[in-house]
Short mmCIF file of C-alpha atoms in Angstrom, two decimals:
data_model
loop_
_atom_site.label_atom_id
_atom_site.label_comp_id
_atom_site.label_asym_id
_atom_site.label_seq_id
_atom_site.Cartn_x
_atom_site.Cartn_y
_atom_site.Cartn_z
CA MET Z 54 18.47 -12.17 23.36
CA ASN Z 55 20.57 -14.97 20.85
CA LYS Z 56 21.30 -13.70 17.44
CA LYS Z 57 18.59 -14.59 15.26
CA ASN Z 58 18.21 -13.80 11.33
CA PHE Z 59 14.70 -13.58 9.45
CA LEU Z 60 14.17 -13.44 5.54
CA ALA Z 61 11.86 -10.50 5.11
CA ILE Z 62 10.68 -10.35 1.39
CA ASP Z 63 8.86 -6.96 0.67
CA ILE Z 64 7.30 -6.82 -2.72
CA GLY Z 65 5.58 -2.98 -3.49
CA ALA Z 66 3.58 -2.46 -7.05
CA SER Z 67 6.79 -1.76 -8.99
CA SER Z 68 9.27 -3.71 -7.02
CA GLY Z 69 10.70 -5.89 -4.63
CA ARG Z 70 13.33 -6.73 -1.77
CA THR Z 71 14.61 -9.57 0.31
CA ILE Z 72 16.11 -7.59 3.33
CA LEU Z 73 18.18 -9.77 5.65
CA GLY Z 74 17.41 -8.56 9.71
CA THR Z 75 19.66 -9.33 12.34
CA LEU Z 76 18.26 -9.54 15.96
CA ASN Z 77 21.16 -9.37 18.20
CA ASN Z 78 20.43 -8.37 21.92
CA GLY Z 79 17.61 -5.78 21.17
CA VAL Z 80 19.08 -4.05 18.35
CA LEU Z 81 17.34 -4.40 15.08
CA GLU Z 82 20.14 -4.42 11.88
CA ILE Z 83 19.11 -5.56 8.15
CA LYS Z 84 20.57 -5.12 5.11
CA GLU Z 85 19.45 -5.46 0.98
CA LEU Z 86 20.53 -9.11 -0.06
CA THR Z 87 18.16 -8.71 -3.52
CA ARG Z 88 16.44 -6.54 -5.39
CA PHE Z 89 14.21 -7.43 -8.44
CA ALA Z 90 11.55 -5.47 -10.33
CA ASN Z 91 7.42 -5.84 -10.40
CA SER Z 92 6.26 -4.60 -13.62
CA LEU Z 93 3.10 -5.50 -15.33
CA ILE Z 94 2.77 -7.26 -18.47
CA GLU Z 95 0.06 -5.65 -20.46
CA LEU Z 96 -1.34 -8.64 -22.71
CA ASN Z 97 -4.92 -8.82 -24.88
CA GLY Z 98 -5.65 -4.88 -22.97
CA HIS Z 99 -5.34 -6.34 -19.45
CA PHE Z 100 -2.36 -5.54 -17.04
CA TYR Z 101 -0.83 -8.79 -14.98
CA TRP Z 102 1.19 -9.40 -12.48
CA ASN Z 103 4.34 -11.89 -13.51
CA LEU Z 104 3.56 -14.25 -10.45
CA LEU Z 105 6.27 -16.93 -11.61
CA SER Z 106 9.02 -13.72 -12.27
CA LEU Z 107 8.15 -13.30 -8.52
CA TYR Z 108 8.58 -16.52 -7.61
CA GLU Z 109 11.82 -16.97 -9.10
CA ALA Z 110 13.34 -13.55 -7.36
CA ILE Z 111 12.55 -15.13 -4.01
CA LEU Z 112 14.01 -18.31 -4.96
CA GLU Z 113 17.58 -16.29 -6.08
CA GLY Z 114 16.40 -14.11 -2.35
CA LEU Z 115 16.78 -17.60 -1.03
CA LYS Z 116 20.14 -19.11 -2.76
CA LYS Z 117 21.64 -15.31 -2.07
CA THR Z 118 21.15 -16.43 2.30
CA VAL Z 119 23.04 -19.77 1.71
CA ARG Z 120 26.09 -18.58 -0.61
CA ASP Z 121 26.46 -16.10 2.32
CA GLY Z 122 26.45 -18.92 4.51
CA ILE Z 123 23.46 -17.00 6.40
CA GLU Z 124 20.93 -19.86 8.33
CA ILE Z 125 17.98 -17.69 9.18
CA SER Z 126 15.71 -18.77 11.65
CA SER Z 127 12.47 -17.60 9.13
CA ILE Z 128 10.66 -16.41 5.62
CA GLY Z 129 7.57 -13.46 5.80
CA ILE Z 130 6.31 -12.01 2.31
CA ASP Z 131 4.16 -8.82 2.17
CA THR Z 132 2.95 -7.58 -0.47
CA TRP Z 133 0.51 -4.41 -1.89
CA GLY Z 134 -3.17 -5.13 -1.19
CA VAL Z 135 -5.89 -6.50 -3.22
CA ASP Z 136 -5.18 -8.80 -5.97
CA PHE Z 137 -5.15 -12.12 -5.86
CA ILE Z 138 -4.81 -15.80 -7.31
CA ALA Z 139 -7.24 -19.10 -8.37
CA ILE Z 140 -6.06 -22.33 -7.79
CA ASP Z 141 -8.11 -26.54 -8.63
CA LYS Z 142 -8.50 -28.96 -7.07
CA SER Z 143 -5.65 -30.02 -8.18
CA GLN Z 144 -3.52 -27.26 -6.51
CA GLU Z 145 -2.61 -25.88 -9.40
CA ILE Z 146 -2.58 -22.32 -10.27
CA LEU Z 147 -5.32 -21.14 -12.81
CA GLY Z 148 -3.83 -17.85 -14.93
CA MET Z 149 -1.85 -14.72 -14.40
CA PRO Z 150 -3.56 -12.87 -11.70
CA TYR Z 151 -4.57 -9.28 -12.67
CA SER Z 152 -3.44 -5.98 -11.48
CA TYR Z 153 -5.48 -3.27 -9.45
CA ARG Z 154 -4.82 -1.20 -12.47
CA ASP Z 155 -6.61 -3.00 -15.41
CA PRO Z 156 -9.42 -0.72 -16.36
CA HIS Z 157 -11.85 -4.05 -16.20
CA THR Z 158 -13.26 -2.77 -13.00
CA THR Z 159 -14.03 0.66 -13.92
CA ASP Z 160 -17.58 0.65 -13.41
CA ALA Z 161 -18.14 -2.21 -11.64
CA PRO Z 162 -18.63 -0.58 -7.96
CA GLU Z 163 -21.52 1.38 -9.63
CA ASN Z 164 -22.56 -2.17 -11.14
CA PHE Z 165 -22.64 -3.80 -7.54
CA PHE Z 166 -23.80 -0.96 -6.07
CA LYS Z 167 -27.10 -2.12 -7.97
CA LEU Z 168 -27.48 -5.24 -5.98
CA ILE Z 169 -25.68 -4.25 -2.63
CA PRO Z 170 -26.50 -0.13 -2.02
CA ARG Z 171 -23.63 1.26 -1.85
CA ARG Z 172 -23.54 2.75 2.17
CA ASN Z 173 -24.34 -0.88 2.61
CA VAL Z 174 -20.89 -2.44 1.31
CA TYR Z 175 -19.45 0.22 3.41
CA GLU Z 176 -21.56 -0.14 6.91
CA SER Z 177 -20.46 -4.08 6.23
CA THR Z 178 -16.47 -3.63 5.92
CA GLY Z 179 -15.49 -0.38 6.71
CA ILE Z 180 -13.62 -0.57 3.90
CA GLN Z 181 -12.68 2.95 1.35
CA ILE Z 182 -14.55 2.28 -1.76
CA MET Z 183 -12.18 1.68 -4.52
CA ASN Z 184 -12.41 0.46 -8.14
CA PHE Z 185 -10.00 -1.83 -7.98
CA ASN Z 186 -11.14 -3.40 -4.36
CA THR Z 187 -11.05 -7.84 -4.51
CA LEU Z 188 -14.77 -7.20 -4.19
CA TYR Z 189 -15.19 -6.05 -8.00
CA GLN Z 190 -12.57 -7.67 -9.07
CA PHE Z 191 -14.07 -11.13 -8.31
CA TYR Z 192 -17.89 -9.02 -9.14
CA THR Z 193 -16.43 -8.34 -12.54
CA LEU Z 194 -14.91 -11.85 -13.11
CA ASN Z 195 -18.27 -12.72 -12.40
CA GLN Z 196 -20.19 -10.53 -14.21
CA ASN Z 197 -17.84 -12.28 -17.22
CA GLN Z 198 -18.22 -15.57 -16.53
CA SER Z 199 -14.48 -16.36 -15.62
CA THR Z 200 -13.56 -19.59 -15.79
CA VAL Z 201 -11.00 -18.56 -13.01
CA LEU Z 202 -13.46 -18.01 -10.32
CA LYS Z 203 -15.69 -20.98 -11.75
CA GLU Z 204 -13.15 -23.38 -12.04
CA ALA Z 205 -11.47 -22.37 -8.41
CA ASP Z 206 -11.32 -24.43 -5.48
CA LYS Z 207 -9.17 -21.34 -3.17
CA VAL Z 208 -8.48 -18.14 -3.99
CA MET Z 209 -5.53 -17.06 -2.58
CA PHE Z 210 -4.14 -13.11 -2.22
CA MET Z 211 -0.70 -12.28 -3.07
CA PRO Z 212 1.44 -12.71 -0.11
CA ASP Z 213 -0.63 -16.05 1.14
CA ALA Z 214 -0.12 -16.70 -2.99
CA LEU Z 215 3.55 -16.61 -2.92
CA SER Z 216 3.56 -18.68 0.70
CA PHE Z 217 1.27 -21.00 -0.69
CA MET Z 218 4.23 -21.96 -3.34
CA LEU Z 219 6.70 -21.96 -1.14
CA THR Z 220 4.84 -24.22 1.42
CA LYS Z 221 1.64 -25.95 -0.43
CA LYS Z 222 -0.50 -24.17 2.36
CA VAL Z 223 -3.28 -22.54 1.78
CA VAL Z 224 -4.21 -19.33 4.17
CA MET Z 225 -6.01 -15.96 3.95
CA GLU Z 226 -3.87 -14.07 6.53
CA TYR Z 227 -5.61 -11.01 8.28
CA THR Z 228 -4.65 -7.75 7.13
CA ILE Z 229 -4.35 -8.92 3.19
CA ALA Z 230 -8.03 -9.99 3.68
CA SER Z 231 -9.13 -6.78 5.34
CA THR Z 232 -7.77 -4.88 2.40
CA ALA Z 233 -10.67 -7.07 0.30
CA GLN Z 234 -13.35 -5.11 0.74
CA ILE Z 235 -14.89 -8.91 1.90
CA LEU Z 236 -14.34 -9.63 5.72
CA ASN Z 237 -16.61 -7.66 7.96
CA PRO Z 238 -14.51 -5.32 10.68
CA TYR Z 239 -15.87 -7.11 13.41
CA THR Z 240 -16.19 -10.52 13.26
CA LYS Z 241 -12.80 -10.76 10.71
CA GLN Z 242 -14.68 -13.41 8.57
CA PRO Z 243 -15.78 -12.73 5.03
CA ASP Z 244 -19.48 -11.70 4.66
CA ALA Z 245 -21.37 -14.26 2.51
CA GLU Z 246 -23.92 -11.78 1.80
CA LEU Z 247 -20.86 -10.29 -0.50
CA LEU Z 248 -19.66 -13.54 -1.16
CA SER Z 249 -23.20 -14.35 -2.51
CA HIS Z 250 -23.37 -11.49 -5.16
CA VAL Z 251 -19.70 -12.23 -6.60
CA GLY Z 252 -20.22 -16.51 -6.77
CA LEU Z 253 -18.30 -16.56 -3.98
CA ASP Z 254 -18.99 -18.80 -0.27
CA LYS Z 255 -16.15 -18.56 2.21
CA ASN Z 256 -15.06 -22.08 1.51
CA LYS Z 257 -13.48 -20.55 -1.01
CA PHE Z 258 -10.72 -19.51 1.13
CA GLY Z 259 -7.84 -21.05 3.49
CA GLN Z 260 -8.01 -20.36 7.64
CA LEU Z 261 -7.86 -16.80 8.55
CA VAL Z 262 -4.68 -16.79 10.13
CA MET Z 263 -3.43 -13.50 12.61
CA PRO Z 264 -0.43 -11.81 11.96
CA GLY Z 265 2.72 -13.93 13.92
CA THR Z 266 1.99 -16.97 12.86
CA VAL Z 267 3.82 -19.90 11.30
CA ILE Z 268 2.35 -21.11 8.10
CA GLY Z 269 4.65 -23.96 7.36
CA ASN Z 270 8.29 -25.38 6.25
CA LEU Z 271 9.69 -24.66 3.16
CA SER Z 272 8.65 -27.29 0.60
CA ASP Z 273 10.80 -30.38 -0.43
CA SER Z 274 11.02 -28.37 -4.16
CA VAL Z 275 11.89 -24.95 -2.82
CA CYS Z 276 14.43 -26.68 -0.42
CA ARG Z 277 16.22 -28.46 -3.62
CA GLN Z 278 16.25 -25.81 -5.70
CA ALA Z 279 17.66 -23.02 -3.32
CA GLY Z 280 19.62 -25.51 -2.00
CA ILE Z 281 18.69 -24.36 1.56
CA ASN Z 282 17.48 -26.44 4.88
CA PHE Z 283 13.74 -26.54 6.24
CA VAL Z 284 12.20 -22.65 7.34
CA PRO Z 285 9.19 -21.74 8.51
CA VAL Z 286 7.25 -19.33 6.81
CA VAL Z 287 5.39 -16.46 8.78
CA ALA Z 288 1.85 -14.77 8.32
CA VAL Z 289 3.05 -11.91 8.83
CA GLY Z 290 1.46 -8.02 8.22
CA GLY Z 291 0.72 -9.55 4.57
CA HIS Z 292 -0.26 -6.35 3.27
CA ASP Z 293 2.77 -3.73 3.39
CA THR Z 294 1.13 -1.11 5.10
CA ALA Z 295 0.08 -3.17 7.89
CA SER Z 296 3.80 -4.28 8.08
CA ALA Z 297 5.11 -0.57 7.94
CA VAL Z 298 2.84 0.50 10.23
CA VAL Z 299 4.79 -1.48 12.49
CA SER Z 300 8.04 0.39 12.63
CA VAL Z 301 6.16 3.19 13.17
CA PRO Z 302 9.32 4.39 15.75
CA ALA Z 303 6.27 5.35 18.77
CA LEU Z 304 5.80 5.34 21.97
CA ASP Z 305 2.27 6.24 22.33
CA GLU Z 306 -0.87 6.47 20.35
CA ASN Z 307 -0.97 10.56 19.68
CA PHE Z 308 0.22 10.22 15.99
CA ALA Z 309 -0.52 9.62 12.65
CA TYR Z 310 1.05 8.18 10.10
CA LEU Z 311 2.40 8.43 6.40
CA SER Z 312 3.04 4.99 4.51
CA SER Z 313 5.06 6.31 1.53
CA GLY Z 314 5.38 5.36 -2.12
CA THR Z 315 3.82 4.53 -4.68
CA TRP Z 316 1.01 4.95 -3.37
CA SER Z 317 0.84 7.29 0.21
CA LEU Z 318 -1.42 5.81 3.22
CA MET Z 319 -2.36 8.21 6.10
CA GLY Z 320 -3.53 6.75 9.19
CA ILE Z 321 -4.15 6.54 12.85
CA GLU Z 322 -4.03 2.98 15.03
CA VAL Z 323 -7.61 2.77 16.42
CA LYS Z 324 -8.76 -0.70 18.61
CA GLU Z 325 -11.78 -0.84 17.45
CA PRO Z 326 -13.29 0.67 13.85
CA ILE Z 327 -14.75 3.71 12.99
CA ILE Z 328 -17.66 3.40 10.86
CA ASN Z 329 -20.20 5.80 10.85
CA SER Z 330 -21.97 8.72 8.60
CA GLU Z 331 -19.25 10.70 8.33
CA THR Z 332 -16.83 8.05 7.72
CA TYR Z 333 -18.78 6.84 4.99
CA GLY Z 334 -19.36 10.07 3.29
CA LEU Z 335 -15.07 10.83 3.96
CA ASN Z 336 -14.30 7.46 2.12
CA PHE Z 337 -11.91 6.02 4.93
CA THR Z 338 -10.81 2.60 5.59
CA ASN Z 339 -10.41 0.74 8.29
CA GLU Z 340 -7.85 -2.29 7.22
CA GLY Z 341 -6.64 -4.82 9.98
CA GLY Z 342 -3.25 -4.34 11.74
CA VAL Z 343 -0.90 -5.90 14.33
CA ASP Z 344 -1.56 -6.91 17.53
CA GLY Z 345 -5.32 -6.69 17.79
CA THR Z 346 -5.58 -2.91 16.09
CA ILE Z 347 -7.22 -1.20 13.62
CA ARG Z 348 -6.06 1.21 10.77
CA PHE Z 349 -7.99 3.56 9.87
CA LEU Z 350 -6.61 5.31 7.16
CA LYS Z 351 -6.90 7.49 3.65
CA ASN Z 352 -5.33 6.19 0.78
CA ILE Z 353 -3.43 9.04 -1.63
CA CYS Z 354 -1.89 8.89 -4.93
CA GLY Z 355 1.58 9.21 -3.70
CA MET Z 356 4.78 8.97 -6.10
CA TRP Z 357 2.87 7.34 -8.78
CA LEU Z 358 2.67 10.90 -10.19
CA LEU Z 359 6.21 11.40 -10.12
CA GLU Z 360 7.40 7.44 -11.09
CA GLN Z 361 4.86 7.72 -14.25
CA CYS Z 362 6.63 11.51 -15.40
CA ARG Z 363 9.90 10.17 -14.89
CA LYS Z 364 9.64 7.23 -17.29
CA GLU Z 365 8.39 9.52 -20.31
CA TRP Z 366 11.63 11.70 -18.76
CA GLY Z 367 13.97 9.13 -18.67
CA THR Z 368 15.25 7.22 -15.83
CA GLU Z 369 18.29 8.15 -16.27
CA LEU Z 370 17.16 11.81 -14.64
CA SER Z 371 17.40 10.79 -10.91
CA TYR Z 372 15.45 11.32 -7.77
CA PRO Z 373 18.05 14.07 -6.40
CA TYR Z 374 18.37 16.43 -10.10
CA LEU Z 375 14.92 15.79 -9.93
CA ILE Z 376 14.40 17.16 -6.52
CA GLY Z 377 16.68 19.77 -7.26
CA GLN Z 378 15.25 20.94 -10.47
CA ALA Z 379 12.04 21.40 -8.69
CA MET Z 380 13.63 23.71 -6.11
CA GLU Z 381 14.46 25.99 -8.20
CA CYS Z 382 10.67 26.79 -9.47
CA LYS Z 383 8.62 29.04 -7.97
CA PRO Z 384 5.87 27.00 -5.23
CA PHE Z 385 2.39 26.55 -5.77
CA GLU Z 386 1.94 28.19 -9.33
CA TYR Z 387 0.43 24.79 -10.22
CA LEU Z 388 -1.20 22.34 -8.27
CA ILE Z 389 -3.48 19.21 -9.04
CA ASN Z 390 -5.61 17.31 -6.92
CA PRO Z 391 -3.45 14.17 -6.96
CA ASP Z 392 -6.69 11.78 -6.53
CA ALA Z 393 -8.56 13.15 -9.52
CA ALA Z 394 -9.70 9.94 -12.00
CA VAL Z 395 -7.40 11.29 -14.58
CA PHE Z 396 -4.13 10.44 -12.68
CA SER Z 397 -5.20 6.54 -12.25
CA ASN Z 398 -3.12 5.66 -15.36
CA PRO Z 399 -3.23 7.74 -18.01
CA VAL Z 400 -1.12 7.31 -21.38
CA SER Z 401 1.14 10.35 -20.54
CA MET Z 402 1.25 11.40 -17.28
CA THR Z 403 2.31 14.67 -17.83
CA GLN Z 404 -0.02 15.36 -20.46
CA ALA Z 405 -2.98 14.48 -17.49
CA ILE Z 406 -1.05 16.91 -15.18
CA SER Z 407 -0.97 19.74 -17.79
CA GLN Z 408 -4.94 19.50 -19.06
CA TYR Z 409 -5.76 19.16 -15.79
CA CYS Z 410 -4.42 22.74 -15.28
CA ILE Z 411 -6.16 23.99 -18.33
CA ASP Z 412 -8.99 22.91 -16.87
CA ALA Z 413 -8.33 24.37 -13.88
CA ASN Z 414 -7.61 27.94 -15.07
CA GLN Z 415 -3.96 27.49 -14.52
CA GLU Z 416 -0.65 27.76 -16.94
CA ALA Z 417 0.90 23.93 -17.79
CA PRO Z 418 4.03 23.40 -16.31
CA GLN Z 419 6.71 23.44 -18.90
CA SER Z 420 9.68 22.55 -17.53
CA VAL Z 421 10.50 19.14 -15.82
CA GLY Z 422 11.12 21.48 -12.39
CA GLU Z 423 7.99 22.91 -12.31
CA TYR Z 424 6.16 18.89 -12.74
CA VAL Z 425 8.23 18.27 -10.20
CA ARG Z 426 7.18 20.89 -8.09
CA CYS Z 427 3.43 20.70 -9.32
CA ILE Z 428 3.71 17.37 -7.97
CA PHE Z 429 5.07 17.61 -4.25
CA ASP Z 430 3.68 20.92 -3.59
CA SER Z 431 0.28 19.40 -4.44
CA LEU Z 432 1.39 15.92 -2.43
CA ALA Z 433 1.97 17.93 0.77
CA LEU Z 434 -1.28 19.97 0.70
CA ARG Z 435 -3.38 16.81 -0.20
CA TYR Z 436 -1.84 15.48 3.16
CA LYS Z 437 -2.77 18.57 4.82
CA GLN Z 438 -6.27 17.86 3.56
CA VAL Z 439 -6.42 14.07 4.08
CA LEU Z 440 -4.67 14.77 7.49
CA GLU Z 441 -7.56 17.93 9.04
CA SER Z 442 -10.55 15.35 7.96
CA LEU Z 443 -8.65 12.44 9.94
CA GLN Z 444 -8.29 15.05 13.14
CA SER Z 445 -12.23 15.22 13.21
CA LEU Z 446 -12.26 11.51 13.54
CA ALA Z 447 -9.93 10.04 15.71
CA PRO Z 448 -9.87 9.96 19.03
CA PHE Z 449 -7.40 11.30 20.80
CA VAL Z 450 -5.08 14.56 19.52
CA ILE Z 451 -2.56 13.81 16.52
CA ASN Z 452 0.76 15.94 17.40
CA ARG Z 453 2.94 14.97 15.12
CA LEU Z 454 3.19 12.61 11.67
CA TYR Z 455 5.26 9.56 10.86
CA ILE Z 456 6.52 8.87 7.27
CA ILE Z 457 7.62 5.51 6.87
CA GLY Z 458 8.89 3.70 4.30
CA GLY Z 459 10.70 5.13 0.08
CA GLY Z 460 9.17 8.59 0.89
CA SER Z 461 10.53 8.77 4.14
CA GLN Z 462 14.23 9.80 1.63
CA ASN Z 463 12.50 12.04 -0.09
CA LYS Z 464 14.11 15.57 2.34
CA LEU Z 465 11.89 18.15 0.38
CA LEU Z 466 8.79 16.78 0.58
CA ASN Z 467 8.96 15.71 3.78
CA GLN Z 468 9.35 19.48 4.48
CA PHE Z 469 7.02 20.34 2.56
CA THR Z 470 4.27 18.43 4.53
CA ALA Z 471 5.28 19.73 8.12
CA ASN Z 472 5.02 23.48 6.35
CA ALA Z 473 1.65 22.08 4.97
CA THR Z 474 0.34 20.23 7.94
CA GLY Z 475 1.78 22.17 10.93
CA ILE Z 476 3.12 19.74 13.17
CA PRO Z 477 6.37 17.77 13.22
CA VAL Z 478 7.06 15.23 10.44
CA ILE Z 479 9.76 12.58 12.24
CA ALA Z 480 10.92 10.68 8.61
CA GLY Z 481 10.77 6.80 9.68
CA HIS Z 482 13.06 3.82 8.25
CA THR Z 483 13.29 4.17 4.04
CA GLU Z 484 12.56 -0.04 4.72
CA ALA Z 485 9.90 -0.02 7.55
CA THR Z 486 7.83 -1.70 5.72
CA ALA Z 487 10.55 -4.80 6.31
CA ILE Z 488 11.31 -4.06 9.50
CA GLY Z 489 7.47 -4.22 10.20
CA ASN Z 490 7.92 -7.88 8.18
CA ILE Z 491 11.05 -9.07 10.32
CA MET Z 492 9.70 -7.77 13.87
CA MET Z 493 6.17 -9.88 12.94
CA GLN Z 494 8.69 -13.00 12.58
CA ALA Z 495 10.29 -12.69 15.33
CA LYS Z 496 7.40 -12.81 17.52
CA ALA Z 497 5.56 -15.73 15.85
CA LEU Z 498 8.75 -17.13 16.85
CA ASN Z 499 8.17 -16.38 20.63
CA ILE Z 500 11.68 -14.65 20.50
CA VAL Z 501 9.39 -10.39 21.62
CA GLY Z 502 5.95 -9.91 22.71
CA SER Z 503 3.80 -7.28 22.57
CA LEU Z 504 3.53 -4.89 19.86
CA SER Z 505 4.72 -1.89 22.05
CA GLU Z 506 8.22 -4.20 22.35
CA ILE Z 507 8.03 -4.25 18.97
CA ARG Z 508 8.14 -0.91 19.20
CA GLN Z 509 10.62 -0.49 21.76
CA ILE Z 510 13.61 -2.31 19.64
CA ILE Z 511 12.54 0.11 16.61
CA CYS Z 512 13.17 3.13 18.43
CA ASP Z 513 16.41 1.06 20.14
CA SER Z 514 17.27 0.70 16.40
CA VAL Z 515 16.95 3.27 14.16
CA SER Z 516 17.61 7.24 13.79
CA PRO Z 517 14.31 8.96 12.52
CA VAL Z 518 14.59 12.86 11.47
CA THR Z 519 12.32 15.38 12.19
CA TYR Z 520 11.79 18.26 10.24
CA GLN Z 521 9.65 20.63 11.38
CA PRO Z 522 7.12 23.57 10.32
CA GLU Z 523 8.45 26.35 7.87
CA ASN Z 524 7.02 29.17 6.63
CA THR Z 525 3.53 27.81 7.43
CA GLY Z 526 1.30 31.23 6.21
CA ILE Z 527 2.05 30.91 2.68
CA TRP Z 528 1.17 27.32 3.25
CA ASN Z 529 -2.14 27.88 4.38
CA GLU Z 530 -2.76 31.06 2.05
CA ALA Z 531 -1.13 27.64 -0.88
CA TYR Z 532 -4.24 25.61 0.66
CA ASN Z 533 -7.12 27.79 -0.09
CA LYS Z 534 -6.44 27.94 -3.72
CA PHE Z 535 -5.65 24.45 -3.18
CA ASN Z 536 -9.24 23.58 -1.95
CA LYS Z 537 -10.88 26.17 -4.37
CA ILE Z 538 -8.87 23.86 -7.38
CA CYS Z 539 -9.86 20.49 -5.46
CA ASN Z 540 -13.46 21.92 -5.78
CA ASN Z 541 -14.05 23.67 -8.65
CA LYS Z 542 -15.90 22.52 -11.33
CA TYR Z 543 -13.04 20.99 -13.67
CA ASN Z 544 -12.28 18.86 -10.92
CA HIS Z 545 -12.65 15.62 -12.11
CA GLU Z 546 -14.18 13.00 -9.52
CA GLU Z 547 -12.00 11.73 -6.44
CA ARG Z 548 -11.40 8.52 -8.05
CA SER Z 549 -13.27 5.67 -6.37
CA LEU Z 550 -9.60 3.41 -6.87
CA SER Z 551 -7.22 6.39 -4.71
CA ARG Z 552 -5.02 3.80 -3.09
CA GLU Z 553 -1.60 3.15 -1.13
CA SER Z 554 -1.06 1.20 -0.62
CA ILE Z 555 -1.32 0.29 -1.99
CA ARG Z 556 1.67 1.47 -0.32
CA ASN Z 557 4.45 1.13 0.42
CA SER Z 558 4.23 0.65 0.26
#
């Protein structure tokens, strides 16, 4: 295998990176080239993404490869899910994209279900009901008579939008489109009935392409600005979790994965969607994966809780310091349901946690360490809760859990998760998403073949760390307390928007 360089552009819900991947004789090496913020912009009561800032950051990553004398074979982009842009017939972008955290869709699902029953929507798409799903964003904009949809010639999800800005090509990559709750999971095409109720039809979207498809080459404008030669842009697993799952270093199917970042996404890989009364009741989702797989998963709030607390305390408090403070605190004193609606986007996360604890007949955390311990204990127990549901639905025995993404570095939470779930937890690479992105580029260029071949290369290239369960009896007792708190009358309804991963994203 000849040495090849690939550029992965991996953008999560709070930051982005450009990662260089070098594949040489069956071994992958990666290197971060640039890192940039992806911050929400609040304007007149709405929250937007700064699309042009992301474009500039991508250009800077391309320029970095030129400055470093690196010749890249291709580029791939992955992002968080559900959000989108629209362009008119002149291919002009119609405004900045709303963020999924914008409150304009708060009541949208229940209003939409007056048109099509909730269960019918789930059975038509297999997607977890979350109020920020693209379907309900479309519905809200249509109800508000938004000019964005009225004037739209094409609608593109975020990785496709950024690829469009690089190539002028309009596509709809399968994995990112599958997060929107508009695709039929069997035909993999937009559902005409659902779209008709939001004022759209399938012609408003680009050609559906599968991960590992070359979209087109960089445009003349991009090449001139970056000082780079024409390079193909590849549709990878455009949803960051789809790319992250590619990088699970497993050689059989008996595993679950937890893509851990701002959001936590726990699931398994299956060949066909799992859509039935039980999955509907548990609000599990069936999202598109690579190589013909379905990502059957549950979206769980992740490090968002701690990230928001840290903003209040000051970002100068490092994660090692916060973890050290947590380790000094008594366990299980304060427990919350991480997916309660009050934690979606509160003005103050610490106040939201305190009030939740008080409403659940607990004391409120006082110190930084107690808040962190509350978050970590609660997340680990929530992971156990979801894993139990997942095992009841899986067509195989789950004997280990792979943690991938930024959360794989959190040794304390990894150990807590092993303790809570009672199975080995294996921490993969922190740049799991970028690795999956890179390997799908290699697949598009026919350098590698199947998903199993990709994972063999990953196994040969990374050194996972395994955490064995400890003190499971104590954690089982805490789990009983956690379940009572989640089920008591003070528990706020689990948010319909509880997703990942919107991951690792």
